[in-house]
Coordinates of C-alpha atoms and ligand atoms in Angstrom, one line a residue:
M1 CA -12.5 -13.0 -17.4
V2 CA -14.0 -10.8 -14.4
R3 CA -17.1 -9.2 -15.5
T4 CA -16.8 -5.5 -15.8
L5 CA -19.6 -3.2 -15.9
A6 CA -19.1 -0.9 -19.0
G7 CA -21.1 1.6 -19.0
G8 CA -21.9 1.1 -15.3
A9 CA -25.8 2.4 -14.9
A10 CA -26.6 1.7 -18.5
A11 CA -25.3 -2.0 -18.5
L12 CA -27.0 -2.8 -14.8
A13 CA -30.5 -1.3 -16.4
T14 CA -30.6 -4.4 -18.4
A15 CA -29.7 -6.9 -15.6
P16 CA -33.3 -8.5 -14.3
L17 CA -32.7 -6.3 -10.8
V18 CA -35.1 -3.2 -12.1
P19 CA -37.7 -3.0 -9.3
A20 CA -41.3 -3.8 -10.8
P21 CA -43.0 -0.4 -9.5
L22 CA -40.6 1.6 -10.9
A23 CA -41.1 -0.2 -14.1
A24 CA -45.0 0.0 -14.3
Q25 CA -44.9 4.0 -13.1
S26 CA -42.2 5.9 -15.2
P27 CA -42.0 6.7 -18.8
A28 CA -39.1 4.7 -20.5
P29 CA -36.0 6.5 -20.2
A30 CA -36.6 7.8 -16.9
R31 CA -37.5 4.2 -15.8
A32 CA -34.0 2.8 -17.3
S33 CA -32.0 5.4 -15.1
T34 CA -33.9 5.2 -12.0
A35 CA -34.3 1.6 -11.8
A36 CA -30.9 1.4 -13.0
R37 CA -29.7 3.5 -9.8
A38 CA -32.1 1.8 -7.5
A39 CA -30.3 -1.4 -8.7
I40 CA -26.7 0.0 -8.1
A41 CA -27.5 1.3 -5.0
D42 CA -29.1 -2.2 -3.6
V43 CA -26.0 -4.4 -4.5
T44 CA -25.1 -6.4 -1.7
I45 CA -22.1 -8.6 -0.9
T46 CA -22.9 -12.4 -1.2
D47 CA -19.4 -14.3 -0.3
V48 CA -15.6 -13.0 0.8
R49 CA -13.0 -15.4 -0.4
T50 CA -9.5 -15.6 0.1
Y51 CA -6.6 -16.9 -2.3
M52 CA -3.1 -18.1 -1.2
L53 CA -1.1 -17.3 -4.7
R54 CA 2.9 -17.4 -4.4
K55 CA 3.8 -13.9 -2.1
A56 CA 0.7 -12.8 -2.1
I57 CA -2.8 -13.2 -0.6
V58 CA -5.6 -12.0 -2.6
I59 CA -9.5 -11.3 -1.6
E60 CA -12.4 -11.5 -3.6
V61 CA -15.9 -9.8 -2.6
V62 CA -18.6 -11.2 -4.8
S63 CA -21.8 -9.2 -5.0
S64 CA -25.4 -9.5 -5.7
A65 CA -24.5 -7.7 -9.2
G66 CA -23.0 -10.9 -10.2
I67 CA -19.7 -8.7 -10.2
S68 CA -16.4 -9.3 -7.8
G69 CA -14.0 -7.0 -6.7
W70 CA -10.5 -7.7 -5.9
G71 CA -8.2 -6.6 -3.4
E72 CA -4.8 -7.8 -1.4
S73 CA -3.5 -7.9 2.0
S74 CA 0.1 -7.9 3.3
P75 CA 1.4 -11.4 2.9
N76 CA 3.1 -11.6 6.4
N77 CA 1.2 -14.2 8.3
R78 CA -1.1 -14.8 5.6
D79 CA -2.7 -17.9 7.0
L80 CA -3.8 -15.9 10.4
V81 CA -5.3 -13.2 7.9
A82 CA -7.3 -15.8 5.7
T83 CA -8.4 -17.7 8.7
F84 CA -9.6 -14.0 10.4
I85 CA -11.2 -13.2 7.2
R86 CA -13.0 -16.4 6.7
S87 CA -13.7 -17.3 10.6
A88 CA -15.1 -13.8 12.0
M89 CA -15.4 -11.2 9.1
R90 CA -17.0 -13.0 5.8
A91 CA -20.3 -13.0 8.2
Q92 CA -20.1 -9.7 9.3
V93 CA -19.5 -8.2 5.6
V94 CA -22.0 -10.8 3.6
G95 CA -25.5 -9.2 3.1
R96 CA -24.1 -5.6 3.5
R97 CA -24.7 -3.1 1.0
A98 CA -21.5 -2.4 -1.4
W99 CA -21.7 1.1 -0.5
D100 CA -21.3 1.5 3.1
A101 CA -17.7 1.5 3.2
E102 CA -17.0 3.7 6.5
P103 CA -19.9 1.4 8.4
I104 CA -18.5 -1.7 7.3
W105 CA -14.9 -0.8 8.4
D106 CA -16.0 0.5 11.6
D107 CA -17.7 -2.7 12.5
L108 CA -14.7 -4.7 11.7
F109 CA -12.0 -2.6 13.6
F110 CA -14.2 -2.0 16.8
T111 CA -15.7 -5.6 17.0
H112 CA -12.1 -7.2 16.9
L113 CA -10.0 -4.2 18.7
D114 CA -9.1 -6.4 21.5
L115 CA -6.9 -8.1 19.3
G116 CA -4.9 -5.2 19.1
P117 CA -4.8 -2.5 16.4
S118 CA -2.0 -3.5 14.5
G119 CA -0.6 -6.4 12.2
V120 CA -3.4 -8.9 11.5
L121 CA -6.5 -7.0 12.3
P122 CA -5.8 -4.2 9.9
Y123 CA -4.3 -6.3 7.2
A124 CA -7.4 -8.3 6.9
I125 CA -9.5 -5.0 6.8
A126 CA -7.2 -3.7 4.0
G127 CA -7.4 -6.4 2.0
I128 CA -11.7 -6.5 2.1
D129 CA -11.9 -2.8 1.9
I130 CA -9.8 -2.3 -1.2
A131 CA -12.0 -5.4 -2.9
M132 CA -14.9 -3.3 -1.8
W133 CA -13.5 -0.4 -3.4
D134 CA -12.8 -2.2 -6.6
L135 CA -16.5 -3.8 -6.7
R136 CA -17.7 0.2 -6.5
G137 CA -15.7 1.3 -8.9
R138 CA -16.8 -1.8 -11.3
L139 CA -20.4 -0.9 -10.2
A140 CA -20.0 2.8 -11.4
G141 CA -18.0 2.2 -14.5
L142 CA -15.5 4.6 -12.9
P143 CA -11.8 3.9 -11.1
V144 CA -11.6 4.2 -7.6
H145 CA -9.7 7.4 -7.7
K146 CA -12.7 9.2 -9.0
L147 CA -14.9 7.6 -6.1
I148 CA -12.4 8.8 -3.4
G149 CA -11.9 12.6 -4.1
G150 CA -10.9 12.7 -7.7
A151 CA -7.4 12.5 -9.5
R152 CA -4.9 15.5 -8.6
R153 CA -2.5 13.7 -11.2
D154 CA -2.7 10.9 -13.7
R155 CA 0.7 9.5 -12.9
V156 CA 2.9 9.1 -9.8
R157 CA 6.8 9.1 -9.6
A158 CA 8.1 5.7 -8.5
Y159 CA 11.1 4.5 -6.7
G160 CA 12.7 1.2 -7.0
S161 CA 13.3 -0.6 -3.6
F162 CA 15.6 -3.5 -2.6
G163 CA 16.8 -5.1 0.7
V164 CA 20.2 -6.4 1.7
D165 CA 19.4 -8.2 4.8
G166 CA 22.4 -6.4 6.6
G167 CA 24.8 -7.4 4.1
R168 CA 24.1 -10.9 4.0
R169 CA 21.9 -11.1 0.6
M170 CA 24.3 -9.5 -1.4
T171 CA 28.1 -7.8 -1.6
A172 CA 28.0 -3.9 -1.9
A173 CA 29.3 -4.7 -5.2
Q174 CA 26.0 -6.4 -6.0
A175 CA 23.9 -3.7 -4.3
G176 CA 25.3 -1.2 -6.8
E177 CA 24.6 -3.5 -9.6
R178 CA 21.0 -4.0 -8.3
A179 CA 20.4 -0.3 -8.1
A180 CA 21.9 0.4 -11.6
R181 CA 19.2 -2.1 -12.8
F182 CA 16.7 0.4 -11.8
V183 CA 18.0 3.3 -13.2
A184 CA 18.9 1.4 -16.7
R185 CA 15.1 0.8 -16.9
G186 CA 14.1 4.8 -15.6
F187 CA 13.9 4.9 -12.2
T188 CA 15.2 8.5 -11.2
A189 CA 15.1 7.6 -7.0
V190 CA 16.1 4.2 -5.5
K191 CA 15.9 2.8 -1.8
L192 CA 18.7 1.0 -0.3
R193 CA 17.0 -1.1 2.5
M194 CA 19.8 -2.0 5.2
Q195 CA 17.3 -4.1 7.0
L196 CA 18.9 -3.6 10.1
R197 CA 16.6 -4.7 13.1
E198 CA 16.0 -3.8 16.8
R199 CA 17.1 -7.1 17.9
D200 CA 20.7 -6.3 17.3
V201 CA 20.8 -2.6 17.6
D202 CA 24.0 -0.5 15.9
P203 CA 25.8 -3.3 14.5
Y204 CA 29.5 -3.6 14.7
P205 CA 31.2 -3.7 11.7
D206 CA 28.2 -1.6 10.2
P207 CA 27.9 -2.4 6.4
T208 CA 25.7 0.7 5.5
F209 CA 28.0 3.3 4.6
A210 CA 30.0 0.8 2.2
Y211 CA 26.7 -0.3 0.7
A212 CA 25.2 3.1 0.1
Q213 CA 28.5 4.4 -1.5
A214 CA 28.7 1.8 -3.7
V215 CA 25.1 2.2 -4.6
R216 CA 25.9 6.2 -5.1
R217 CA 28.9 5.3 -7.4
A218 CA 26.8 2.9 -9.5
V219 CA 24.0 5.3 -10.0
G220 CA 25.7 8.7 -10.1
D221 CA 24.9 12.1 -8.7
G222 CA 21.4 12.6 -10.4
V223 CA 19.8 9.8 -8.7
E224 CA 17.9 10.2 -5.6
L225 CA 18.6 7.6 -2.7
I226 CA 16.6 6.9 0.2
V227 CA 18.7 4.9 2.8
D228 CA 16.1 2.6 4.9
I229 CA 17.7 1.3 8.2
N230 CA 15.0 -0.7 9.2
G231 CA 15.1 0.4 13.0
G232 CA 18.2 -0.5 13.6
Y233 CA 19.9 2.2 15.1
T234 CA 20.3 4.2 18.4
P235 CA 19.5 7.7 17.8
A236 CA 23.3 8.8 18.5
R237 CA 24.3 6.1 15.7
A238 CA 21.4 7.2 13.4
I239 CA 22.7 10.9 13.9
E240 CA 26.2 10.0 13.1
M241 CA 25.4 8.0 9.8
G242 CA 22.5 10.5 8.6
R243 CA 25.2 13.1 8.8
R244 CA 27.9 11.0 6.7
L245 CA 25.1 9.7 4.3
A246 CA 23.9 13.3 3.9
G247 CA 27.4 15.1 3.6
E248 CA 29.5 12.8 1.5
L249 CA 27.0 11.0 -0.4
G250 CA 24.1 13.5 -0.7
V251 CA 21.4 11.2 0.5
R252 CA 18.2 13.1 1.4
Y253 CA 16.2 10.4 2.7
F254 CA 16.3 8.6 5.5
E255 CA 13.9 5.5 6.4
E256 CA 13.4 4.5 9.9
P257 CA 16.7 5.0 11.2
V258 CA 15.7 3.7 15.0
S259 CA 12.6 1.9 16.2
S260 CA 9.3 2.9 15.0
Q261 CA 8.4 1.7 19.0
V262 CA 10.2 4.6 20.2
P263 CA 8.6 7.6 18.7
E264 CA 10.6 10.3 20.8
A265 CA 14.0 8.4 19.7
L266 CA 12.9 9.2 16.3
R267 CA 12.3 12.9 17.3
Q268 CA 16.0 13.3 18.5
V269 CA 17.1 12.1 15.0
V270 CA 14.5 14.4 13.2
E271 CA 15.6 17.2 15.1
A272 CA 19.1 16.5 14.7
L273 CA 19.4 16.2 11.2
D274 CA 18.9 18.2 8.1
L275 CA 17.7 15.0 6.0
H276 CA 13.8 14.0 5.4
V277 CA 13.1 11.0 7.9
I278 CA 10.3 8.7 6.7
S279 CA 8.4 6.4 9.2
G280 CA 4.8 4.7 9.4
E281 CA 5.0 1.6 7.8
K282 CA 4.4 -0.1 11.0
E283 CA 2.1 1.9 12.0
Y284 CA -1.4 1.2 11.4
T285 CA -4.6 3.3 11.8
R286 CA -5.2 7.4 12.3
W287 CA -4.4 6.7 15.7
Q288 CA -1.0 5.1 15.5
H289 CA 0.0 7.5 12.9
R290 CA -1.2 10.6 15.4
D291 CA 1.6 9.3 17.1
V292 CA 4.3 9.6 14.5
I293 CA 3.2 12.7 14.0
D294 CA 2.7 14.4 17.6
R295 CA 5.5 12.3 19.2
A296 CA 8.1 11.5 16.2
G297 CA 7.7 14.6 14.2
V298 CA 8.5 13.3 10.8
D299 CA 7.9 15.3 8.0
L300 CA 6.9 12.3 5.5
L301 CA 4.8 9.3 6.7
N302 CA 4.6 6.0 4.9
P303 CA 1.6 4.0 5.5
D304 CA 0.8 0.9 3.7
V305 CA -2.4 0.8 1.8
I306 CA -2.4 -3.3 2.1
K307 CA -1.5 -3.1 5.8
C308 CA -2.9 0.0 7.1
G309 CA -6.7 -0.8 7.0
G310 CA -7.2 -0.2 3.2
I311 CA -7.8 3.0 1.1
T312 CA -10.5 4.0 3.5
E313 CA -8.5 4.1 6.6
A314 CA -5.0 5.5 4.2
R315 CA -7.1 8.7 3.0
K316 CA -7.8 9.5 6.9
I317 CA -4.3 9.4 7.7
A318 CA -3.3 11.3 4.9
A319 CA -5.7 13.9 6.0
L320 CA -4.3 13.8 9.7
A321 CA -1.1 14.6 7.9
Q322 CA -2.2 17.3 5.9
A323 CA -3.8 19.2 8.9
T324 CA -0.3 19.2 10.6
S325 CA 1.6 20.0 7.2
R326 CA 3.1 16.5 6.7
R327 CA 3.0 14.6 3.4
I328 CA 2.8 10.8 2.3
V329 CA 5.0 8.7 0.5
P330 CA 3.4 5.2 0.2
H331 CA 5.1 2.5 1.1
N332 CA 4.4 -0.4 -1.2
T333 CA 5.7 -4.4 -1.4
R334 CA 3.4 -6.0 -3.9
P335 CA 3.4 -4.8 -7.8
T336 CA 0.0 -6.2 -8.8
L337 CA -3.4 -5.1 -6.9
G338 CA -1.5 -3.2 -4.0
T339 CA 0.3 -1.0 -6.5
A340 CA -2.9 -0.2 -8.2
A341 CA -4.7 0.7 -4.8
T342 CA -2.0 2.5 -4.0
L343 CA -1.8 4.6 -7.3
H344 CA -5.6 5.7 -6.8
F345 CA -4.9 6.6 -3.3
A346 CA -1.6 8.7 -4.2
A347 CA -3.5 10.0 -7.0
S348 CA -6.3 11.6 -4.6
L349 CA -3.9 13.0 -2.6
P350 CA -3.2 16.8 -2.0
N351 CA -0.1 16.1 -0.1
L352 CA 1.6 13.5 -1.5
G353 CA 5.5 13.5 -1.1
P354 CA 7.8 13.0 -3.8
F355 CA 7.4 9.7 -4.5
M356 CA 6.0 6.0 -4.3
E357 CA 7.6 2.3 -3.5
F358 CA 7.6 0.1 -6.1
P359 CA 9.0 -3.0 -5.7
D360 CA 11.5 -5.0 -8.0
V361 CA 9.1 -7.1 -10.6
D362 CA 11.8 -9.7 -11.1
D363 CA 11.1 -10.3 -7.6
F364 CA 7.9 -11.5 -8.2
T365 CA 7.8 -13.5 -11.9
D366 CA 5.3 -16.5 -10.2
L367 CA 2.8 -13.8 -9.2
L368 CA 3.0 -11.6 -12.4
A369 CA 2.4 -14.7 -14.2
V370 CA -1.5 -14.5 -12.4
L371 CA -2.0 -11.1 -11.9
P372 CA -1.1 -8.2 -14.1
V373 CA 1.2 -5.1 -12.6
G374 CA -0.8 -2.7 -11.1
G375 CA 0.2 0.2 -13.2
T376 CA 2.3 0.8 -16.4
F377 CA 5.9 2.0 -15.7
R378 CA 7.4 4.2 -17.7
D379 CA 10.1 7.5 -17.5
G380 CA 10.4 7.1 -13.8
H381 CA 6.4 7.0 -13.1
L382 CA 3.6 4.7 -12.9
D383 CA 0.4 5.9 -14.7
V384 CA -2.3 5.6 -12.6
P385 CA -5.1 3.2 -14.2
Q386 CA -8.1 4.3 -15.8
G387 CA -10.2 1.2 -16.0
A388 CA -13.4 0.7 -13.8
G389 CA -12.4 0.1 -10.1
L390 CA -8.6 -0.5 -9.9
G391 CA -8.2 -1.0 -13.5
I392 CA -6.7 -4.4 -13.0
E393 CA -8.2 -7.1 -15.2
V394 CA -8.3 -9.9 -12.8
D395 CA -8.7 -13.4 -14.1
A396 CA -10.5 -15.3 -11.7
A397 CA -10.0 -19.0 -13.2
R398 CA -6.3 -17.9 -13.4
V399 CA -6.4 -17.0 -9.8
R400 CA -8.0 -20.1 -8.5
R401 CA -5.4 -22.5 -10.6
A402 CA -2.6 -20.6 -9.2
V403 CA -3.9 -21.1 -5.2
V404 CA -0.9 -22.7 -3.3
S405 CA -2.2 -23.7 -0.1
Ligands
MG501 MG1 11.0 0.7 5.4

């Protein structure tokens, strides 16, 4: 098992990191705490490692204290993310102090900005940033949410999420069964991802209403429904469908009805509908979310912590959203480290929306044999982990054995 610094400063006081001058000058009790503080403050990063697991890429940040922090990046094109971290970012992080969250973030981002501010760059930074927050928490003996502003809640309502690939993955009846399974487990909100895409907009026939109707019938009226189009509508079609979903099925949340590449088109939908429009999972960094707010005008932003640059950047996006009276509904596709990181972020927010995403654990049997779930699910909510760091115990040997490439 990974070492955790139970007791934080007290435990470090026994490590061979005590500076000799302090030991010679101070009385015993003060010497212990002063030396421990100095030792914690001086911890540096000694290595950054990546591990490819089934449906995940995990990042380990190793420190001079002999303690590692663990993080996760989005697994999309993860070979590129791993290469980027190993070939370019590792050397920028090794030797740095564990506490320098923002200087390290800025160095990683602005050094490589020529590669583009989206995708691989913020994915890679996210994995390192989350691992470093986990490390800081383990060094301090505190959960991450206490280091990023404190907890405003100890649990977060979660919605179950599943995709139907435009109707190709399952029938409408099967979608209803899938949604009903979430409700049977205790979820009070479910997201139906239609996965209509920008490369074939406004498909005809359009399966969306039939699938949403099957889901509504299966779960009953008391469950909140989110319908995610995944960008595949024009504004006119989005407005037409949004009215039907709201009027006939009681849907209140409409995600990415048109491409996020065209924020002005999204604004047309936002202004025409009496629905909460959600967007932001494909936007990374505070600058892109500024455009979602200013140009698209959505009231619910769904940045993804393992994509958008990690906890450090997600906090900035949330502050920007607060300054314009918007709320955050975190996007979250991974059940383990990503979920834990999202929970600490969500716990700290003054402007958290009605829920966060939680994927179907049944889709991650292999991964969950290696890493634990990132938060305990009960009564429709995920408990915010209270252990040191992300609050997840990572078995490093098990992770290494599970590497698939
Ligand atoms: Mg989505």
